[in-house]
Amino acid sequence: MDADELLKRYCAGERNFTQVSLHLVNLSEVCLAGITLDRANLANATLSHANLSGANLTQANLTAASLWRTNLSRANLIWANLKAANMIRATLTKADLHRGNLAKADLRLANLCDADLSSANFAGADLRYANLSGANLARADLSRANLTGANLSKADLSHTNLTKAIFLKTDLSYVDLTQVDLTQVHLENCLLNGITLPEASLIKVG
């Protein structure tokens, strides 16, 4: 299926495009709100500035896709593969990314406020200045992720893997880290208002 056929059918009222192959397709700046693309192949697709709010992208393959400024608010991305995707300034507020693969994804300045990111893989992801306030990151893998300037205030980081993650001027206000291994984490110059650290923590937090 190509972009023209998809848009024609969508405009005619069709919403279910399960398992469709859209590899390398260009769907930038289009409105596909509420579309169902579960298990679709969107690898290397261009979806920049598109409106995919409320979309069903469960288990979709979005490897290396361009999602710059894409609206994915309230989208279902459970088990979706977003490895190495360009998600700079993407809107993912209240999106469900449970067990999603976002390894090495570029999420600079992305808005993930109140998103479900539990058990998601963010290993090596670039999250500089991203908004993760109120997000559920329980059991997520943030190893080697760059969180410089990110807002993690009131996020759930229970049992999260933070090995070698980069924290610089990160907002960790009111985050409970009592169930997190901080042995390889440096929290210098972070905002730590109301933070709860493990009793035996030797981490420098000045």
Tab-separated table of C-alpha atoms in Angstrom:
chain	number	residue	atom	x	y	z
A	1	MET	CA	0.000	0.000	0.000
A	2	ASP	CA	1.260	3.497	-0.783
A	3	ALA	CA	0.527	6.807	0.935
A	4	ASP	CA	-2.096	7.924	-1.573
A	5	GLU	CA	-4.179	4.762	-1.159
A	6	LEU	CA	-3.984	4.932	2.633
A	7	LEU	CA	-5.073	8.559	2.721
A	8	LYS	CA	-7.900	7.960	0.256
A	9	ARG	CA	-9.293	5.103	2.348
A	10	TYR	CA	-8.798	7.028	5.593
A	11	CYS	CA	-10.671	10.044	4.190
A	12	ALA	CA	-13.472	7.672	3.173
A	13	GLY	CA	-13.877	6.689	6.821
A	14	GLU	CA	-11.749	3.542	7.018
A	15	ARG	CA	-9.601	3.299	10.136
A	16	ASN	CA	-8.404	-0.311	10.335
A	17	PHE	CA	-5.082	-0.924	8.582
A	18	THR	CA	-3.805	-3.871	10.604
A	19	GLN	CA	-0.475	-5.348	9.469
A	20	VAL	CA	-0.242	-3.040	6.460
A	21	SER	CA	3.210	-2.589	4.906
A	22	LEU	CA	4.205	1.075	4.679
A	23	HIS	CA	7.971	0.699	4.655
A	24	LEU	CA	9.669	3.959	3.605
A	25	VAL	CA	6.284	5.690	3.034
A	26	ASN	CA	6.046	9.486	3.339
A	27	LEU	CA	3.084	10.558	5.484
A	28	SER	CA	4.441	13.812	6.853
A	29	GLU	CA	2.022	16.562	7.924
A	30	VAL	CA	-1.105	14.417	7.449
A	31	CYS	CA	-3.948	13.787	9.913
A	32	LEU	CA	-4.411	10.127	10.807
A	33	ALA	CA	-5.943	10.590	14.251
A	34	GLY	CA	-7.524	7.425	15.635
A	35	ILE	CA	-6.094	5.173	12.924
A	36	THR	CA	-5.354	1.508	13.637
A	37	LEU	CA	-1.912	0.456	12.441
A	38	ASP	CA	-1.214	-2.377	14.832
A	39	ARG	CA	1.599	-4.683	13.663
A	40	ALA	CA	2.127	-2.412	10.644
A	41	ASN	CA	5.546	-2.129	9.031
A	42	LEU	CA	6.492	1.538	9.168
A	43	ALA	CA	10.256	1.065	9.262
A	44	ASN	CA	12.083	4.125	7.939
A	45	ALA	CA	8.729	5.832	7.264
A	46	THR	CA	8.466	9.624	7.346
A	47	LEU	CA	5.682	10.747	9.672
A	48	SER	CA	7.073	14.109	10.693
A	49	HIS	CA	4.514	16.624	11.935
A	50	ALA	CA	1.702	14.091	11.365
A	51	ASN	CA	-1.305	13.823	13.692
A	52	LEU	CA	-1.475	10.274	15.067
A	53	SER	CA	-3.233	11.151	18.296
A	54	GLY	CA	-5.172	8.204	19.699
A	55	ALA	CA	-3.718	5.873	17.063
A	56	ASN	CA	-3.361	2.140	17.677
A	57	LEU	CA	0.241	1.235	16.859
A	58	THR	CA	0.506	-1.877	19.012
A	59	GLN	CA	3.544	-3.949	17.981
A	60	ALA	CA	4.115	-1.677	14.971
A	61	ASN	CA	7.588	-1.593	13.458
A	62	LEU	CA	8.746	2.036	13.477
A	63	THR	CA	12.468	1.320	13.386
A	64	ALA	CA	14.405	4.431	12.315
A	65	ALA	CA	11.139	6.204	11.447
A	66	SER	CA	11.045	9.995	11.294
A	67	LEU	CA	8.574	11.207	13.924
A	68	TRP	CA	9.849	14.746	14.320
A	69	ARG	CA	7.130	16.881	15.938
A	70	THR	CA	4.624	14.062	15.413
A	71	ASN	CA	1.515	14.102	17.620
A	72	LEU	CA	1.223	10.693	19.292
A	73	SER	CA	-0.725	11.834	22.342
A	74	ARG	CA	-2.803	9.023	23.873
A	75	ALA	CA	-1.524	6.632	21.175
A	76	ASN	CA	-1.244	2.919	21.922
A	77	LEU	CA	2.372	1.906	21.281
A	78	ILE	CA	2.547	-1.207	23.446
A	79	TRP	CA	5.417	-3.450	22.265
A	80	ALA	CA	6.090	-1.034	19.371
A	81	ASN	CA	9.610	-1.021	17.918
A	82	LEU	CA	10.902	2.562	17.805
A	83	LYS	CA	14.582	1.723	17.845
A	84	ALA	CA	16.719	4.581	16.515
A	85	ALA	CA	13.593	6.583	15.598
A	86	ASN	CA	13.831	10.365	15.239
A	87	MET	CA	11.304	11.625	17.778
A	88	ILE	CA	12.644	15.101	18.388
A	89	ARG	CA	9.893	17.332	19.818
A	90	ALA	CA	7.304	14.555	19.411
A	91	THR	CA	4.187	14.772	21.581
A	92	LEU	CA	3.559	11.558	23.517
A	93	THR	CA	1.485	12.839	26.418
A	94	LYS	CA	-0.485	10.003	28.038
A	95	ALA	CA	0.698	7.593	25.343
A	96	ASP	CA	1.040	3.896	26.230
A	97	LEU	CA	4.566	2.686	25.441
A	98	HIS	CA	4.565	-0.274	27.809
A	99	ARG	CA	7.403	-2.626	26.762
A	100	GLY	CA	8.188	-0.457	23.750
A	101	ASN	CA	11.672	-0.572	22.261
A	102	LEU	CA	13.127	2.940	22.072
A	103	ALA	CA	16.792	1.980	22.244
A	104	LYS	CA	18.982	4.726	20.768
A	105	ALA	CA	15.899	6.756	19.814
A	106	ASP	CA	16.306	10.526	19.599
A	107	LEU	CA	13.737	12.026	21.970
A	108	ARG	CA	15.261	15.420	22.539
A	109	LEU	CA	12.635	17.926	23.712
A	110	ALA	CA	9.900	15.294	23.365
A	111	ASN	CA	6.823	15.578	25.588
A	112	LEU	CA	6.194	12.298	27.427
A	113	CYS	CA	4.230	13.819	30.289
A	114	ASP	CA	2.057	11.225	32.092
A	115	ALA	CA	2.978	8.523	29.550
A	116	ASP	CA	3.097	4.824	30.457
A	117	LEU	CA	6.717	3.876	29.800
A	118	SER	CA	6.820	0.915	32.135
A	119	SER	CA	9.252	-1.856	31.150
A	120	ALA	CA	10.202	0.119	28.023
A	121	ASN	CA	13.723	-0.042	26.609
A	122	PHE	CA	15.402	3.376	26.447
A	123	ALA	CA	18.972	2.053	26.456
A	124	GLY	CA	21.252	4.629	24.864
A	125	ALA	CA	18.316	6.927	24.038
A	126	ASP	CA	18.783	10.694	23.784
A	127	LEU	CA	16.275	12.270	26.176
A	128	ARG	CA	17.919	15.640	26.594
A	129	TYR	CA	15.403	18.255	27.757
A	130	ALA	CA	12.500	15.824	27.334
A	131	ASN	CA	9.438	16.244	29.552
A	132	LEU	CA	8.867	13.002	31.476
A	133	SER	CA	6.981	14.547	34.376
A	134	GLY	CA	4.486	12.160	35.920
A	135	ALA	CA	5.530	9.355	33.564
A	136	ASN	CA	5.447	5.721	34.640
A	137	LEU	CA	8.992	4.412	34.126
A	138	ALA	CA	8.724	1.464	36.480
A	139	ARG	CA	11.164	-1.302	35.443
A	140	ALA	CA	12.206	0.661	32.355
A	141	ASP	CA	15.754	0.358	30.998
A	142	LEU	CA	17.400	3.784	30.941
A	143	SER	CA	20.952	2.493	30.885
A	144	ARG	CA	23.330	4.856	29.058
A	145	ALA	CA	20.408	7.199	28.278
A	146	ASN	CA	21.205	10.916	28.180
A	147	LEU	CA	18.792	12.752	30.503
A	148	THR	CA	20.545	16.099	30.538
A	149	GLY	CA	18.030	18.829	31.349
A	150	ALA	CA	15.113	16.378	31.312
A	151	ASN	CA	12.080	16.867	33.568
A	152	LEU	CA	11.402	13.704	35.585
A	153	SER	CA	9.486	15.361	38.386
A	154	LYS	CA	6.956	13.051	40.046
A	155	ALA	CA	7.861	10.213	37.648
A	156	ASP	CA	7.727	6.595	38.829
A	157	LEU	CA	11.290	5.247	38.650
A	158	SER	CA	10.791	2.166	40.797
A	159	HIS	CA	13.101	-0.703	39.820
A	160	THR	CA	14.378	1.303	36.845
A	161	ASN	CA	17.788	0.480	35.339
A	162	LEU	CA	19.813	3.703	35.395
A	163	THR	CA	23.263	2.173	34.825
A	164	LYS	CA	25.582	4.787	33.319
A	165	ALA	CA	22.655	7.096	32.529
A	166	ILE	CA	23.664	10.752	32.180
A	167	PHE	CA	22.052	13.143	34.655
A	168	LEU	CA	23.002	16.800	34.360
A	169	LYS	CA	20.647	19.576	35.435
A	170	THR	CA	17.893	16.945	35.449
A	171	ASP	CA	14.718	17.681	37.414
A	172	LEU	CA	14.151	14.749	39.784
A	173	SER	CA	11.811	16.562	42.151
A	174	TYR	CA	9.610	14.264	44.243
A	175	VAL	CA	10.960	11.084	42.642
A	176	ASP	CA	11.270	8.014	44.868
A	177	LEU	CA	14.563	6.245	44.099
A	178	THR	CA	14.549	3.834	47.031
A	179	GLN	CA	14.217	0.780	44.784
A	180	VAL	CA	16.836	1.933	42.255
A	181	ASP	CA	20.494	0.891	42.024
A	182	LEU	CA	22.434	4.160	42.007
A	183	THR	CA	25.944	2.720	42.251
A	184	GLN	CA	26.904	3.932	38.771
A	185	VAL	CA	24.746	7.067	38.717
A	186	HIS	CA	25.937	10.636	39.306
A	187	LEU	CA	23.305	13.153	40.326
A	188	GLU	CA	25.466	16.243	40.594
A	189	ASN	CA	23.769	19.490	39.646
A	190	CYS	CA	20.308	17.880	39.510
A	191	LEU	CA	17.162	19.338	41.029
A	192	LEU	CA	16.357	17.054	43.960
A	193	ASN	CA	13.495	18.748	45.821
A	194	GLY	CA	11.568	16.193	47.871
A	195	ILE	CA	13.618	13.286	46.495
A	196	THR	CA	13.839	10.013	48.413
A	197	LEU	CA	17.182	8.202	48.148
A	198	PRO	CA	18.182	4.759	49.446
A	199	GLU	CA	19.362	4.943	53.060
A	200	ALA	CA	22.736	3.465	52.179
A	201	SER	CA	23.263	5.606	49.095
A	202	LEU	CA	26.791	6.896	48.657
A	203	ILE	CA	25.831	8.948	45.630
A	204	LYS	CA	27.091	12.485	45.501
A	205	VAL	CA	24.053	14.724	45.114
A	206	GLY	CA	25.560	18.121	45.698
